[in-house]
């Protein structure tokens, strides 16, 4: 090679390195941690100046001197897990993305060597640095493919989804552009690389895009790759909602099959995270080396969500440790493994920032499918929902795996619904493996109410739907110490709903409700009023209130009439009813 060729090669290599350094957003000098270290039991907290709600970048949280729980032992757990490909299923707001970005910063080889010092500062004094064996073998030693499949909600057609994926894959290629001039042309086809990097390539290229990148990185770094995929299931949820599910499923099966199946010569380990358990449903069905870890599995149990010890430290650092019992009552209840109770990050961080015990948890997506299914569910499902809203646990089947095609099969609809509600975080399992509502934050009851007010009600189970809606509406009464009782014999009949006081509540008022539904009639306000008054008289005539506790001071009776989204309530306060 002559001097001119050497200069060209050196120039190209420098361009690639500079390109990579820009992509790392290089702070050329390391940023020392400013957080103080707190410990409680086995948990460690880096106590910073503030808590950032919604930020999901490990690097940004640490560098902004924000408070962060030390979850770095997830790194060693991931390495030591015998499975090559691990899939972790958790509800939204459980720290999945933060953890993946942490793994990325630990494993990935810095493009500019000086950046290793910055990475070291990120992990300095963390638990994983006590594991010298892990640090010496894995820290900044592996090429990492990190792919986030979030933010596809607007993709209403398969074409728009493909366009979005082209952009995501182009970003990934741009992150690793440094290989362009260094990898042998026998391996790296520059024309293909340029097409993918442009974000305008066609379907046939995209299916193998990750496999090609795998090979480029292996050739450049002389080491196997680690793969991290965030929200692996989100595109399928969007595709199902917009009716291009089969096209999406086939495409992603090919994309991830090429990346992860039979690729041991290039793949060191892979971690996928998501909300729904659809891994084996044709999407990743050919991956025999994949292991699913749902919340009730012991492995990875304490690395997603906050544990009790971690909550104590967060409250203590923010001067709220005297509110621990209230926080438990409001936000605790997600059971992981055999005995671990977890809290979601969003609710706790929002409470600490705002100081208010209220419902902070929000579902950022994935509920439209469940809402649609609710209106096709059976009466058994609605009866079980009523039991949940009254504080009971129910024994129903959670599916080990599901396919979105099952959603159209009426014979499976209840099992599919319970499975979706469980994995989305609306429900959890108790110590007997029965489903129950996690806590007072009432995501489930609010979700049921919002869903059942979503459409006009015209089906034959309309009264059952309204019944569940009202129980959800009054679920807060149960949380405040009242009893919710429905469809029970009393007096000379069977009431629809009773809200009964207990001795511990301040306002010892009992409430009875009777529901009536107008069906197959034109909207008629007078008929609706008459129906409500008929329900009110039924309560009186059948003396449902005769079995209220003697300490009850007051009784409110309500006749409630529904038609579509219209409602009329006739009510009366009884101060004397026990004779």
Coordinates of C-alpha atoms in Angstrom, one line a residue:
X1 CA 0.0 0.0 0.0
X2 CA 1.5 3.4 -1.0
X3 CA 1.5 6.5 1.1
X4 CA -1.5 8.1 -0.7
X5 CA -3.6 5.0 0.0
X6 CA -2.5 4.9 3.6
X7 CA -3.5 8.6 4.0
X8 CA -6.9 8.0 2.5
X9 CA -7.5 5.0 4.7
X10 CA -6.4 7.0 7.8
X11 CA -8.7 9.9 6.8
X12 CA -11.6 7.6 6.4
X13 CA -11.0 5.8 9.7
X14 CA -10.8 9.2 11.4
X15 CA -14.1 10.3 9.9
X16 CA -15.7 7.1 11.1
X17 CA -14.3 7.6 14.7
X18 CA -15.4 11.3 14.7
X19 CA -18.8 10.3 13.5
X20 CA -19.1 7.8 16.3
X21 CA -17.9 10.2 18.9
X22 CA -20.5 12.7 17.8
X23 CA -23.2 10.1 18.3
X24 CA -22.0 9.4 21.8
X25 CA -22.6 13.1 22.6
X26 CA -19.1 13.1 24.1
X27 CA -18.5 15.0 27.4
X28 CA -14.8 14.7 27.0
X29 CA -14.2 15.1 30.7
X30 CA -15.7 12.5 33.1
X31 CA -18.6 13.8 35.2
X32 CA -18.2 12.7 38.8
X33 CA -21.3 11.7 40.7
X34 CA -22.7 14.3 43.0
X35 CA -25.3 12.1 44.6
X36 CA -24.8 10.8 48.1
X37 CA -25.1 7.0 48.8
X38 CA -27.8 5.6 51.0
X39 CA -28.4 2.0 51.9
X40 CA -31.2 0.1 53.6
X41 CA -31.1 -3.7 53.8
X42 CA -29.7 -4.9 50.4
X43 CA -30.9 -1.8 48.6
X44 CA -28.7 1.2 47.6
X45 CA -29.9 4.7 46.6
X46 CA -27.9 7.4 44.9
X47 CA -29.7 10.4 46.6
X48 CA -29.6 13.4 44.3
X49 CA -31.1 16.9 44.2
X50 CA -34.4 15.9 42.5
X51 CA -36.4 13.0 41.1
X52 CA -37.1 13.1 37.4
X53 CA -40.5 11.7 36.4
X54 CA -40.6 10.2 32.9
X55 CA -36.9 10.4 32.0
X56 CA -35.8 6.9 31.0
X57 CA -32.1 7.3 30.2
X58 CA -29.7 5.9 32.8
X59 CA -26.9 8.2 31.7
X60 CA -29.0 11.4 31.8
X61 CA -30.5 10.6 35.3
X62 CA -27.0 10.0 36.7
X63 CA -25.3 13.0 35.0
X64 CA -28.1 15.4 36.1
X65 CA -27.5 14.6 39.7
X66 CA -30.9 13.1 40.0
X67 CA -32.0 10.4 42.5
X68 CA -31.7 6.9 41.2
X69 CA -32.0 3.4 42.7
X70 CA -29.0 1.2 42.2
X71 CA -30.2 -1.7 40.0
X72 CA -26.8 -2.4 38.6
X73 CA -26.8 -6.0 39.8
X74 CA -29.2 -6.7 37.0
X75 CA -26.0 -6.7 34.9
X76 CA -24.6 -9.7 36.6
X77 CA -28.0 -11.4 36.8
X78 CA -28.4 -11.0 33.0
X79 CA -24.9 -12.4 32.4
X80 CA -25.3 -15.3 34.7
X81 CA -28.7 -16.3 33.5
X82 CA -28.2 -19.5 31.6
X83 CA -30.6 -18.5 28.8
X84 CA -29.1 -16.9 25.7
X85 CA -32.2 -14.9 25.0
X86 CA -34.3 -13.6 27.9
X87 CA -37.7 -11.9 27.6
X88 CA -38.8 -9.9 30.6
X89 CA -42.6 -9.0 30.8
X90 CA -43.6 -6.1 33.1
X91 CA -46.3 -3.5 33.1
X92 CA -45.6 0.0 31.9
X93 CA -43.8 2.4 34.2
X94 CA -41.6 -0.4 35.8
X95 CA -38.2 0.9 34.7
X96 CA -37.7 -1.4 31.7
X97 CA -36.2 1.3 29.5
X98 CA -33.9 2.7 32.2
X99 CA -32.5 -0.7 32.8
X100 CA -31.9 -1.4 29.1
X101 CA -30.0 1.9 28.7
X102 CA -28.0 1.0 31.8
X103 CA -27.0 -2.4 30.3
X104 CA -26.1 -0.6 27.1
X105 CA -23.8 1.8 28.8
X106 CA -22.1 -1.0 30.7
X107 CA -21.5 -3.4 27.9
X108 CA -21.0 -1.3 24.8
X109 CA -17.5 -0.5 23.5
X110 CA -17.0 3.3 23.4
X111 CA -16.2 4.5 20.0
X112 CA -13.7 7.0 21.3
X113 CA -11.4 5.4 23.9
X114 CA -11.6 8.4 26.2
X115 CA -15.3 7.8 26.7
X116 CA -14.5 4.7 28.9
X117 CA -13.6 7.1 31.7
X118 CA -17.1 8.7 31.4
X119 CA -18.7 5.2 31.5
X120 CA -16.6 4.4 34.6
X121 CA -18.0 7.5 36.4
X122 CA -21.5 6.4 35.6
X123 CA -21.0 3.1 37.4
X124 CA -18.5 4.2 40.1
X125 CA -19.6 3.1 43.6
X126 CA -22.5 1.0 42.3
X127 CA -23.0 -2.6 43.3
X128 CA -21.8 -4.0 40.0
X129 CA -18.3 -2.5 40.6
X130 CA -18.0 -4.8 43.6
X131 CA -18.0 -7.7 41.1
X132 CA -14.5 -7.4 39.7
X133 CA -15.0 -10.6 37.7
X134 CA -17.9 -9.0 35.8
X135 CA -16.2 -5.6 35.5
X136 CA -13.0 -7.1 34.1
X137 CA -14.6 -9.3 31.6
X138 CA -17.6 -7.3 30.4
X139 CA -17.2 -3.6 31.1
X140 CA -17.1 -1.8 27.7
X141 CA -16.1 -5.0 26.0
X142 CA -19.0 -5.8 23.7
X143 CA -20.7 -4.3 20.6
X144 CA -24.4 -3.7 21.5
X145 CA -27.4 -3.5 19.2
X146 CA -30.0 -1.5 21.0
X147 CA -33.4 -1.2 19.3
X148 CA -36.4 0.6 20.7
X149 CA -39.8 -0.1 19.2
X150 CA -41.7 2.5 21.1
X151 CA -43.6 5.5 19.6
X152 CA -45.4 3.7 16.8
X153 CA -48.9 4.7 17.9
X154 CA -49.5 6.9 14.8
X155 CA -48.8 4.1 12.3
X156 CA -52.3 3.5 11.1
X157 CA -51.3 1.5 8.1
X158 CA -48.7 -1.2 7.4
X159 CA -47.0 1.2 5.0
X160 CA -46.6 3.9 7.7
X161 CA -45.3 1.2 10.1
X162 CA -42.7 0.1 7.5
X163 CA -41.6 3.8 7.1
X164 CA -41.2 4.2 10.8
X165 CA -39.2 1.0 11.1
X166 CA -37.0 2.2 8.2
X167 CA -36.2 5.3 10.2
X168 CA -35.5 3.3 13.4
X169 CA -33.2 0.9 11.6
X170 CA -31.5 3.9 9.9
X171 CA -30.8 5.4 13.3
X172 CA -29.3 2.2 14.4
X173 CA -27.0 2.0 11.4
X174 CA -26.0 5.6 11.9
X175 CA -25.0 4.8 15.5
X176 CA -22.6 2.2 14.1
X177 CA -21.5 4.1 11.0
X178 CA -17.8 3.8 12.1
X179 CA -17.8 0.3 10.7
X180 CA -18.4 1.6 7.2
X181 CA -14.8 2.1 6.2
X182 CA -13.2 -0.6 8.3
X183 CA -15.1 -3.8 7.6
X184 CA -14.0 -5.9 4.7
X185 CA -16.1 -5.3 1.5
X186 CA -16.5 -9.0 1.3
X187 CA -18.7 -8.6 4.4
X188 CA -20.0 -5.1 4.1
X189 CA -21.9 -4.2 1.0
X190 CA -21.7 -0.4 0.9
X191 CA -24.6 0.0 -1.5
X192 CA -26.9 -2.0 0.9
X193 CA -25.5 -0.1 3.9
X194 CA -26.2 3.2 2.3
X195 CA -29.8 2.2 1.5
X196 CA -30.5 1.1 5.0
X197 CA -28.7 4.2 6.4
X198 CA -30.9 6.4 4.3
X199 CA -34.1 5.2 5.9
X200 CA -35.8 4.8 2.5
X201 CA -35.2 1.1 1.7
X202 CA -37.7 -1.5 0.8
X203 CA -39.2 -4.5 2.7
X204 CA -36.8 -7.1 1.3
X205 CA -33.8 -5.3 2.7
X206 CA -35.2 -4.5 6.2
X207 CA -35.9 -8.1 7.1
X208 CA -32.2 -8.8 7.1
X209 CA -31.0 -5.4 8.2
X210 CA -30.2 -6.5 11.8
X211 CA -28.5 -9.6 10.7
X212 CA -26.2 -7.6 8.4
X213 CA -25.4 -5.2 11.2
X214 CA -24.6 -8.1 13.4
X215 CA -22.0 -9.4 11.0
X216 CA -20.4 -5.9 10.5
X217 CA -20.0 -5.4 14.3
X218 CA -18.6 -8.9 14.8
X219 CA -16.0 -8.3 12.0
X220 CA -15.1 -4.9 13.3
X221 CA -14.8 -5.6 17.1
X222 CA -13.8 -9.3 16.8
X223 CA -16.4 -10.1 19.5
X224 CA -19.9 -11.3 19.7
X225 CA -22.8 -8.9 20.1
X226 CA -25.2 -8.2 22.9
X227 CA -28.8 -7.4 21.8
X228 CA -31.2 -5.2 23.7
X229 CA -34.8 -4.7 22.4
X230 CA -37.2 -2.3 24.1
X231 CA -41.0 -2.8 23.8
X232 CA -40.7 -5.8 21.5
X233 CA -44.5 -6.2 21.5
X234 CA -45.6 -2.7 20.8
X235 CA -45.7 -2.8 17.0
X236 CA -48.0 -5.9 17.2
X237 CA -50.4 -4.0 19.5
X238 CA -50.6 -1.1 17.1
X239 CA -50.9 -3.4 14.1
X240 CA -53.8 -5.3 15.7
X241 CA -55.6 -2.0 16.4
X242 CA -55.2 -0.9 12.8
X243 CA -56.0 -4.2 11.2
X244 CA -52.6 -5.1 9.6
X245 CA -51.6 -7.6 12.2
X246 CA -50.8 -10.5 9.9
X247 CA -48.4 -8.4 7.8
X248 CA -46.7 -7.1 10.9
X249 CA -46.4 -10.5 12.6
X250 CA -44.8 -12.1 9.5
X251 CA -42.3 -9.2 9.1
X252 CA -41.2 -9.1 12.7
X253 CA -40.9 -12.9 12.8
X254 CA -38.5 -12.7 9.9
X255 CA -36.6 -9.7 11.3
X256 CA -36.0 -11.2 14.8
X257 CA -35.7 -14.7 13.5
X258 CA -32.8 -13.7 11.3
X259 CA -31.2 -11.8 14.2
X260 CA -31.6 -14.3 17.0
X261 CA -32.2 -17.8 15.6
X262 CA -29.2 -20.0 15.0
X263 CA -26.9 -17.0 15.3
X264 CA -24.7 -18.2 18.1
X265 CA -21.5 -17.3 16.3
X266 CA -22.5 -13.6 16.5
X267 CA -24.7 -13.5 19.5
X268 CA -23.4 -13.3 23.1
X269 CA -26.7 -12.6 24.9
X270 CA -30.0 -10.9 24.3
X271 CA -32.6 -9.2 26.5
X272 CA -36.0 -8.2 25.2
X273 CA -38.6 -6.4 27.3
X274 CA -42.3 -5.7 26.8
X275 CA -45.7 -5.6 28.3
X276 CA -47.6 -8.5 26.6
X277 CA -46.8 -12.1 26.5
X278 CA -47.0 -12.7 22.8
X279 CA -43.5 -14.1 22.3
X280 CA -44.4 -17.7 21.2
X281 CA -47.4 -16.7 19.1
X282 CA -45.7 -16.8 15.8
X283 CA -43.8 -13.6 16.5
X284 CA -40.8 -15.3 18.1
X285 CA -42.2 -18.8 18.0
X286 CA -39.1 -20.2 16.2
X287 CA -36.7 -19.1 18.9
X288 CA -36.2 -22.3 20.9
X289 CA -33.5 -20.6 23.0
X290 CA -35.8 -17.9 24.4
X291 CA -37.0 -18.0 28.0
X292 CA -39.9 -15.8 29.2
X293 CA -39.7 -14.2 32.7
X294 CA -43.1 -12.7 33.7
X295 CA -43.5 -10.8 37.0
X296 CA -44.4 -13.9 39.0
X297 CA -41.1 -15.6 38.1
X298 CA -38.2 -15.3 40.6
X299 CA -35.5 -14.4 38.1
X300 CA -35.2 -10.6 37.6
X301 CA -38.0 -10.1 40.1
X302 CA -36.5 -7.3 42.1
X303 CA -34.8 -5.5 39.2
X304 CA -38.0 -3.9 37.7
X305 CA -40.1 -1.7 39.9
X306 CA -39.3 -0.5 43.4
X307 CA -39.0 -2.8 46.4
X308 CA -40.0 -2.0 50.0
X309 CA -36.5 -1.2 51.1
X310 CA -36.0 1.1 48.1
X311 CA -39.2 2.9 48.8
X312 CA -38.1 3.5 52.4
X313 CA -34.9 5.1 51.3
X314 CA -36.7 7.3 48.7
X315 CA -39.1 8.5 51.3
X316 CA -36.4 9.0 53.9
X317 CA -34.3 11.1 51.5
X318 CA -37.3 13.3 50.8
X319 CA -38.4 13.7 54.4
X320 CA -41.6 11.6 53.9
X321 CA -40.7 8.4 55.8
X322 CA -43.6 9.0 58.2
X323 CA -45.9 8.4 55.2
X324 CA -44.6 4.9 54.5
X325 CA -47.9 3.2 55.7
X326 CA -50.0 5.5 53.5
X327 CA -47.7 4.8 50.5
X328 CA -48.0 1.1 51.1
X329 CA -51.8 1.3 51.1
X330 CA -52.0 3.5 48.0
X331 CA -49.3 2.1 45.7
X332 CA -48.0 -1.3 47.0
X333 CA -49.4 -4.7 45.9
X334 CA -47.6 -5.9 42.7
X335 CA -46.5 -9.4 43.7
X336 CA -43.3 -10.6 42.1
X337 CA -41.6 -14.0 42.6
X338 CA -43.0 -15.8 45.7
X339 CA -43.0 -13.0 48.3
X340 CA -41.7 -9.7 46.8
X341 CA -44.1 -6.7 46.7
X342 CA -43.3 -4.0 44.1
X343 CA -44.3 -0.5 43.4
X344 CA -44.3 1.2 40.0
X345 CA -41.8 4.0 39.4
X346 CA -44.2 6.6 38.0
X347 CA -46.6 6.6 41.0
X348 CA -43.8 6.8 43.6
X349 CA -41.8 9.4 41.8
X350 CA -44.9 11.5 41.2
X351 CA -46.0 11.3 44.8
X352 CA -42.6 12.4 46.1
X353 CA -42.5 15.3 43.6
X354 CA -46.1 16.5 44.2
X355 CA -46.6 15.3 47.8
X356 CA -50.2 14.1 47.2
X357 CA -51.5 10.6 47.9
X358 CA -53.6 10.2 44.8
X359 CA -53.8 8.1 41.6
X360 CA -50.7 9.0 39.6
X361 CA -50.3 5.9 37.5
X362 CA -51.2 6.4 33.8
X363 CA -51.2 3.8 31.0
X364 CA -49.4 5.2 28.0
X365 CA -51.0 2.8 25.6
X366 CA -52.3 -0.7 25.0
X367 CA -55.8 -0.1 26.5
X368 CA -57.9 0.3 23.4
X369 CA -57.7 -3.4 22.6
X370 CA -58.8 -4.2 26.1
X371 CA -61.7 -1.7 25.9
X372 CA -62.9 -3.2 22.7
X373 CA -62.8 -6.7 24.1
X374 CA -64.7 -5.7 27.3
X375 CA -67.9 -5.2 25.3
X376 CA -67.8 -8.7 24.0
X377 CA -66.9 -10.3 27.3
X378 CA -69.3 -12.8 29.0
X379 CA -71.5 -12.3 32.0
X380 CA -69.1 -14.5 34.0
X381 CA -66.3 -11.9 33.2
X382 CA -68.5 -9.1 34.4
X383 CA -69.5 -10.9 37.6
X384 CA -65.8 -11.6 38.3
X385 CA -65.1 -8.0 37.7
X386 CA -67.7 -7.0 40.3
X387 CA -66.1 -9.4 42.8
X388 CA -62.7 -7.7 42.2
X389 CA -64.2 -4.2 42.6
X390 CA -65.6 -5.3 45.9
X391 CA -62.2 -6.3 47.2
X392 CA -62.2 -10.1 46.6
X393 CA -59.7 -12.2 44.7
X394 CA -60.8 -14.4 41.8
X395 CA -59.5 -17.7 40.5
X396 CA -59.3 -17.4 36.7
X397 CA -56.8 -18.6 34.1
X398 CA -53.8 -16.5 32.9
X399 CA -52.7 -17.7 29.5
X400 CA -49.0 -18.8 29.3
X401 CA -48.9 -17.3 25.8
X402 CA -51.4 -15.6 23.5
X403 CA -51.8 -14.6 19.9
X404 CA -53.8 -11.5 18.9
X405 CA -55.8 -13.8 16.6
X406 CA -57.3 -15.3 19.7
X407 CA -59.0 -11.9 20.3
X408 CA -61.6 -12.7 17.6
X409 CA -62.5 -16.1 19.2
X410 CA -65.4 -15.6 21.6
X411 CA -64.6 -18.9 23.3
X412 CA -61.3 -17.5 24.6
X413 CA -62.3 -13.9 25.2
X414 CA -62.4 -14.0 29.0
X415 CA -59.1 -15.7 29.4
X416 CA -57.5 -13.3 26.9
X417 CA -58.9 -10.3 28.9
X418 CA -57.7 -11.5 32.2
X419 CA -54.3 -12.2 30.7
X420 CA -54.1 -8.7 29.1
X421 CA -55.3 -7.0 32.3
X422 CA -52.7 -8.9 34.4
X423 CA -49.7 -8.2 32.2
X424 CA -50.7 -4.5 31.8
X425 CA -50.5 -4.1 35.5
X426 CA -54.2 -3.5 36.3
X427 CA -54.3 -6.8 38.3
X428 CA -51.7 -8.8 40.3
X429 CA -51.6 -12.3 41.9
X430 CA -52.0 -12.9 45.6
X431 CA -50.2 -15.6 47.6
X432 CA -52.7 -18.2 46.4
X433 CA -52.1 -17.2 42.8
X434 CA -55.6 -15.7 42.5
X435 CA -56.1 -12.3 40.7
X436 CA -56.8 -9.2 42.8
X437 CA -56.6 -5.4 42.5
X438 CA -53.1 -4.3 43.6
X439 CA -53.8 -1.2 45.7
X440 CA -55.9 1.9 46.4
X441 CA -54.6 3.7 43.3
X442 CA -57.5 2.0 41.5
X443 CA -56.1 1.9 38.0
X444 CA -58.4 -1.1 37.4
X445 CA -61.6 0.4 38.7
X446 CA -61.0 3.7 36.8
X447 CA -60.1 1.7 33.7
X448 CA -63.3 -0.3 33.9
X449 CA -65.4 2.8 34.3
X450 CA -63.7 4.6 31.4
X451 CA -64.1 1.5 29.2
X452 CA -67.8 1.0 30.1
X453 CA -68.6 4.6 29.3
X454 CA -66.8 4.3 26.0
X455 CA -69.7 3.2 23.9
X456 CA -73.5 3.3 23.9
X457 CA -74.9 0.2 25.5
X458 CA -77.4 -1.8 23.4
X459 CA -76.4 -5.4 24.0
X460 CA -78.5 -7.9 25.9
X461 CA -76.2 -7.7 28.9
X462 CA -76.6 -3.9 29.3
X463 CA -77.8 -4.1 32.9
X464 CA -74.8 -6.2 33.9
X465 CA -72.5 -3.7 32.2
X466 CA -74.1 -0.8 34.0
X467 CA -73.9 -2.8 37.2
X468 CA -70.2 -3.2 36.9
X469 CA -69.8 0.4 35.9
X470 CA -71.5 1.6 39.1
X471 CA -69.5 -0.8 41.3
X472 CA -66.3 0.6 39.8
X473 CA -67.6 4.1 40.4
X474 CA -68.1 3.4 44.1
X475 CA -64.9 1.3 44.6
X476 CA -63.5 4.3 46.5
X477 CA -66.1 3.6 49.2
X478 CA -64.7 0.1 49.7
X479 CA -61.2 1.6 50.0
X480 CA -62.5 3.9 52.7
X481 CA -64.0 1.1 54.8
X482 CA -67.5 0.5 53.5
X483 CA -68.7 -2.9 52.2
X484 CA -69.9 -3.2 48.6
X485 CA -72.5 -6.0 48.3
X486 CA -74.5 -6.8 45.2
X487 CA -77.2 -9.3 44.0
X488 CA -78.0 -10.4 47.6
X489 CA -81.3 -11.3 49.1
X490 CA -82.7 -8.9 51.6
X491 CA -86.2 -8.0 52.9
X492 CA -88.6 -9.7 50.4
X493 CA -86.4 -9.5 47.3
X494 CA -82.9 -9.3 45.9
X495 CA -81.2 -5.9 45.7
X496 CA -78.7 -4.8 43.0
X497 CA -76.2 -2.9 45.1
X498 CA -75.7 -2.1 48.7
X499 CA -73.0 0.2 50.2
X500 CA -72.9 -0.7 53.9
X501 CA -71.1 1.2 56.6
X502 CA -68.8 -0.5 59.1
X503 CA -68.2 0.7 62.6
X504 CA -64.8 2.3 61.7
X505 CA -66.2 4.8 59.2
X506 CA -67.2 8.3 60.3
X507 CA -70.3 8.7 58.1
X508 CA -72.5 5.7 59.0
X509 CA -74.8 6.0 56.0
X510 CA -76.1 3.0 54.0
X511 CA -76.9 3.2 50.3
X512 CA -79.1 0.9 48.2
X513 CA -79.3 1.1 44.4
X514 CA -81.6 -0.6 42.0
X515 CA -80.9 -0.5 38.3
X516 CA -83.3 -0.5 35.4
X517 CA -82.5 -0.4 31.6
X518 CA -84.6 0.9 28.8
X519 CA -83.9 -1.2 25.7
X520 CA -84.9 -1.0 22.1
X521 CA -86.8 2.2 22.6
X522 CA -86.3 5.8 21.3
X523 CA -84.7 8.2 23.6
X524 CA -87.5 9.3 26.0
X525 CA -86.7 11.4 29.1
X526 CA -90.2 10.8 30.6
X527 CA -89.9 7.0 30.3
X528 CA -86.4 7.1 31.8
X529 CA -87.7 9.1 34.8
X530 CA -90.6 6.7 35.2
X531 CA -88.2 3.7 35.2
X532 CA -86.0 5.3 37.9
X533 CA -89.0 6.0 40.1
X534 CA -90.2 2.4 39.6
X535 CA -86.8 1.2 40.8
X536 CA -87.0 3.5 43.8
X537 CA -90.4 2.1 44.8
X538 CA -89.1 -1.4 44.4
X539 CA -86.5 -0.8 47.1
X540 CA -89.2 0.6 49.4
X541 CA -91.7 -2.1 48.8
X542 CA -89.3 -5.0 49.2
X543 CA -87.6 -3.3 52.2
X544 CA -84.0 -4.1 51.1
X545 CA -82.7 -1.8 53.8
X546 CA -84.2 -3.9 56.7
X547 CA -80.8 -5.7 57.3
X548 CA -78.6 -2.6 57.7
X549 CA -76.5 -2.6 60.8
X550 CA -78.1 -1.0 63.8
X551 CA -75.5 1.6 64.1
X552 CA -76.4 3.0 60.7
X553 CA -77.5 6.6 61.1
X554 CA -79.0 7.2 57.7
X555 CA -80.1 5.3 54.6
X556 CA -80.1 6.7 51.0
X557 CA -82.0 4.8 48.4
X558 CA -81.5 5.3 44.6
X559 CA -83.4 4.1 41.6
X560 CA -81.1 4.4 38.6
X561 CA -82.4 4.1 35.0
X562 CA -80.1 3.8 32.0
X563 CA -80.6 4.2 28.3
X564 CA -77.4 4.3 26.1
X565 CA -75.3 7.0 27.7
X566 CA -78.3 8.7 29.4
X567 CA -79.0 8.1 33.0
X568 CA -81.7 9.3 35.4
X569 CA -81.5 8.9 39.2
X570 CA -84.4 9.1 41.6
X571 CA -83.3 9.2 45.2
X572 CA -84.6 9.6 48.7
X573 CA -83.1 9.9 52.2
X574 CA -84.6 7.7 54.9
X575 CA -84.1 8.7 58.5
X576 CA -86.4 6.0 59.9
X577 CA -86.5 2.6 58.2
X578 CA -85.8 -0.1 60.8
X579 CA -89.4 -0.6 61.9

